[in-house]
Coordinates of C-alpha atoms in Angstrom, one line a residue:
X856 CA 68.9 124.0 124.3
X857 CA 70.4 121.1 122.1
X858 CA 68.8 117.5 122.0
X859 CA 72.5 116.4 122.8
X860 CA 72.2 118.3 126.0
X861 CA 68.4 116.4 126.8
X862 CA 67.5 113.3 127.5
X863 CA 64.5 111.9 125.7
X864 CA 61.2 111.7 128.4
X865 CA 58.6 110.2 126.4
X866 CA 56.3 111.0 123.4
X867 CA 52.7 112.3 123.2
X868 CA 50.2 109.3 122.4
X869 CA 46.6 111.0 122.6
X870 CA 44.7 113.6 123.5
X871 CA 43.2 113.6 126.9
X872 CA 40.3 116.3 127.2
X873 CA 38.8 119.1 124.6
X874 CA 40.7 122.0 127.3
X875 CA 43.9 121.0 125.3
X876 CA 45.3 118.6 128.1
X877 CA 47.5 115.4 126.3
X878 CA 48.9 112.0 127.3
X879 CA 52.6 110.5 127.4
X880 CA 53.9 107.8 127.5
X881 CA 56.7 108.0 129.6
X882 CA 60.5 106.6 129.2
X883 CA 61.6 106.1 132.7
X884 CA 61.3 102.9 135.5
X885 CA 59.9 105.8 137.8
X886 CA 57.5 108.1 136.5
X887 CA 56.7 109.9 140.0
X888 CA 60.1 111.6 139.2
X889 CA 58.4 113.8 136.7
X890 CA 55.0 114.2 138.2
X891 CA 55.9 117.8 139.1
X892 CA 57.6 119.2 135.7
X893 CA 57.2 122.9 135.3
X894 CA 58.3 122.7 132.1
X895 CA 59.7 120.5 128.6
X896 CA 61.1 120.8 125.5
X897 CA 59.0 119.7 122.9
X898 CA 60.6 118.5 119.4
X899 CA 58.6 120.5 116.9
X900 CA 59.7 120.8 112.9
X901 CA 63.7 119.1 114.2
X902 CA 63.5 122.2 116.6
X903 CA 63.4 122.0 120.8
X904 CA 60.5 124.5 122.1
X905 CA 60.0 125.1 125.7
X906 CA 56.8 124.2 127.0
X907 CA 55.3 125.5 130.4
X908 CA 53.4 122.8 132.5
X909 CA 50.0 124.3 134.0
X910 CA 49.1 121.1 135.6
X911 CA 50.6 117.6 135.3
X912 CA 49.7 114.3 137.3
X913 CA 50.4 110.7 136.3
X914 CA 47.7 108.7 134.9
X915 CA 47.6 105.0 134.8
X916 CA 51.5 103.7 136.2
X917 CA 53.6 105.2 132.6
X918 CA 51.3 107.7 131.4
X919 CA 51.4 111.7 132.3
X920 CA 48.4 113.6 132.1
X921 CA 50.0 117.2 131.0
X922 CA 48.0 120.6 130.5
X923 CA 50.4 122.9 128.8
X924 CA 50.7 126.8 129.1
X925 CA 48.4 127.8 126.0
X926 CA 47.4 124.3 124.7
X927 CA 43.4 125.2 125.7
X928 CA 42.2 123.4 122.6
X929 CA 41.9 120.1 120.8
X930 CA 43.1 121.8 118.0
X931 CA 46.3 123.1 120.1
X932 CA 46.5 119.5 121.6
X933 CA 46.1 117.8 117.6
X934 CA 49.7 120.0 116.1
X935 CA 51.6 118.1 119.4
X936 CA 50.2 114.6 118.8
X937 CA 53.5 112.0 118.5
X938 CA 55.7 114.7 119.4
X939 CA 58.4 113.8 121.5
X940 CA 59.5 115.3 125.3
X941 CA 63.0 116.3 126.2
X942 CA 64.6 117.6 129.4
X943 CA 68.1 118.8 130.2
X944 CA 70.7 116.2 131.4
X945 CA 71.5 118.4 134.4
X946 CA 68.2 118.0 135.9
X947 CA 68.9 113.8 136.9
X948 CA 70.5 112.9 139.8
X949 CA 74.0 111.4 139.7
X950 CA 74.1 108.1 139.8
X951 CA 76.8 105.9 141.4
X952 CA 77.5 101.7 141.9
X953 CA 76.8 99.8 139.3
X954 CA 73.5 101.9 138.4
X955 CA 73.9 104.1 135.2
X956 CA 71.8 106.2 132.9
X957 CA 72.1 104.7 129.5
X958 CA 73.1 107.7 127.5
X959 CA 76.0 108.2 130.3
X960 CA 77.7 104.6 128.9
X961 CA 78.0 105.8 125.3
X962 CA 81.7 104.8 124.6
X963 CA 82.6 102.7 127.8
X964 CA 84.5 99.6 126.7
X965 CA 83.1 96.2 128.1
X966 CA 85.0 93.7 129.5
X967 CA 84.2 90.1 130.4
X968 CA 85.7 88.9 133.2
X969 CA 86.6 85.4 131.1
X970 CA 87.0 86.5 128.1
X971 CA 88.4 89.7 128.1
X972 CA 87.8 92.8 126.5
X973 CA 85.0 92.4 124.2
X974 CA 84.4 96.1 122.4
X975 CA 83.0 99.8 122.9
X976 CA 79.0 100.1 123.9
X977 CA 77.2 102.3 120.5
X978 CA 73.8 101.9 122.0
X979 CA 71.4 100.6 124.5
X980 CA 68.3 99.0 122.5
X981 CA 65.3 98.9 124.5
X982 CA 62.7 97.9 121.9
X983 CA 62.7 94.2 122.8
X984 CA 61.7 92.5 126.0
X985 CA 65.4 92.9 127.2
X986 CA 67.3 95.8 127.5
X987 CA 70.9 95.2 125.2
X988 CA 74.3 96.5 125.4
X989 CA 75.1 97.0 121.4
X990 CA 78.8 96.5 121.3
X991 CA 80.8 97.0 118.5
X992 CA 83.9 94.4 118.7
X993 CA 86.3 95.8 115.1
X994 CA 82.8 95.8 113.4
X995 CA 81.3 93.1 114.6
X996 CA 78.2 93.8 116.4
X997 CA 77.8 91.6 120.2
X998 CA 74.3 91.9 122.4
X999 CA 74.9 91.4 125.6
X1000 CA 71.8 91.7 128.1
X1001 CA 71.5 94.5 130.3
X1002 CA 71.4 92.5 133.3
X1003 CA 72.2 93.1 137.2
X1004 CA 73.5 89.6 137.5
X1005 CA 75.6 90.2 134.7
X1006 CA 77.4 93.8 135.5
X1007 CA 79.6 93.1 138.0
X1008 CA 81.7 96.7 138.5
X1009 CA 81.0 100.2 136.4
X1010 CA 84.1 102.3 136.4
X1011 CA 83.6 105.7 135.1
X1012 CA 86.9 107.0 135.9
X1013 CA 88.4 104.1 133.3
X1014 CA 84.8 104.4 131.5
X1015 CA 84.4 100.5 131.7
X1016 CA 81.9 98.2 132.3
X1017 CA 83.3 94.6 134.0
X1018 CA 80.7 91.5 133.0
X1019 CA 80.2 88.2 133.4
X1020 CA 78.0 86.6 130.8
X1021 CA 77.6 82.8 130.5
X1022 CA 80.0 81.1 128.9
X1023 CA 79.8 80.9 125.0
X1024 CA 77.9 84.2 124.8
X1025 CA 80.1 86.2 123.6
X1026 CA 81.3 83.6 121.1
X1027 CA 78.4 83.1 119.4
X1028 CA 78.9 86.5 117.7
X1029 CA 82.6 85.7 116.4
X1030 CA 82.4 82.0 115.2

């Protein structure tokens, strides 16, 4: 399995018990998806290993409590601290409307409904309070918020996404 063919889950934060069992943070609005995991990739030394999943419950709304196939120590537990949790793309449902997995909108071109096309999506940045459409306009880099009010159509046969920010928005990034 290759990381492009994953989706990054989470990453492990802590240790949870002296048996070996850990805790992750998850990446996802709704963790009871991945309450029942049988197994993960974990990304060890730039390498995905599969993991089996003895037992795994959620702990405290975006935490999963995981005991892992042969983790029975804290020692096992200490070598997967901060490592990071992958699972195949095939495994999430399709999604259709105006919902989309961020990784799917890699290359769609945005357009504003008044000002027109504004440029190709590069990323998503999540690190802030607001998720961010990271557009690049011939080098120029436009934010546009990730927001329901916002999107008004996503058409992945023409792989575009059809806004309507507030006026000005867009340009305060080419003035």
């Amino acid at each position: 399995m290759q990381l492009k063919d994953c989706f990054y889950l989470g990453k492990i934060i802590k240790k949870y018990s002296f048996k070996g069992e850990v805790l992750v943070k998850l990446d996802t609005d709704d963790p009871e998806m991945f309450k029942n995991l049988e197994s993960v990739f974990i990304s060890l030394r730039n390498n995905l290993i599969p993991f089996f999943v003895e037992s795994c419950k959620l702990h405290k709304s975006q935490l999963l409590r995981i005991k892992f196939e042969e983790v029975d120590t804290e020692e096992d537990a200490d070598a997967l601290l901060k490592a990071e949790l992958y699972l195949p793309l095939s495994i999430l449902p399709e999604l259709s409307g105006n919902k989309f997995y961020f990784h799917e909108i890699i290359g769609f071109t945005i357009i504003d409904e008044n000002f027109g096309e504004v440029g190709i999506i590069e990323s998503v940045n999540t690190s802030g309070a607001q998720e961010l459409f990271v557009i690049d306009r011939e080098g120029i880099e436009i934010l546009i918020p990730v927001n329901d009010e916002f999107i008004k159509n996503v058409d992945r046969a023409q792989q575009q996404i059809i806004v309507h920010t507030p006026e000005g928005l867009i340009d305060l990034y080419l003035e």
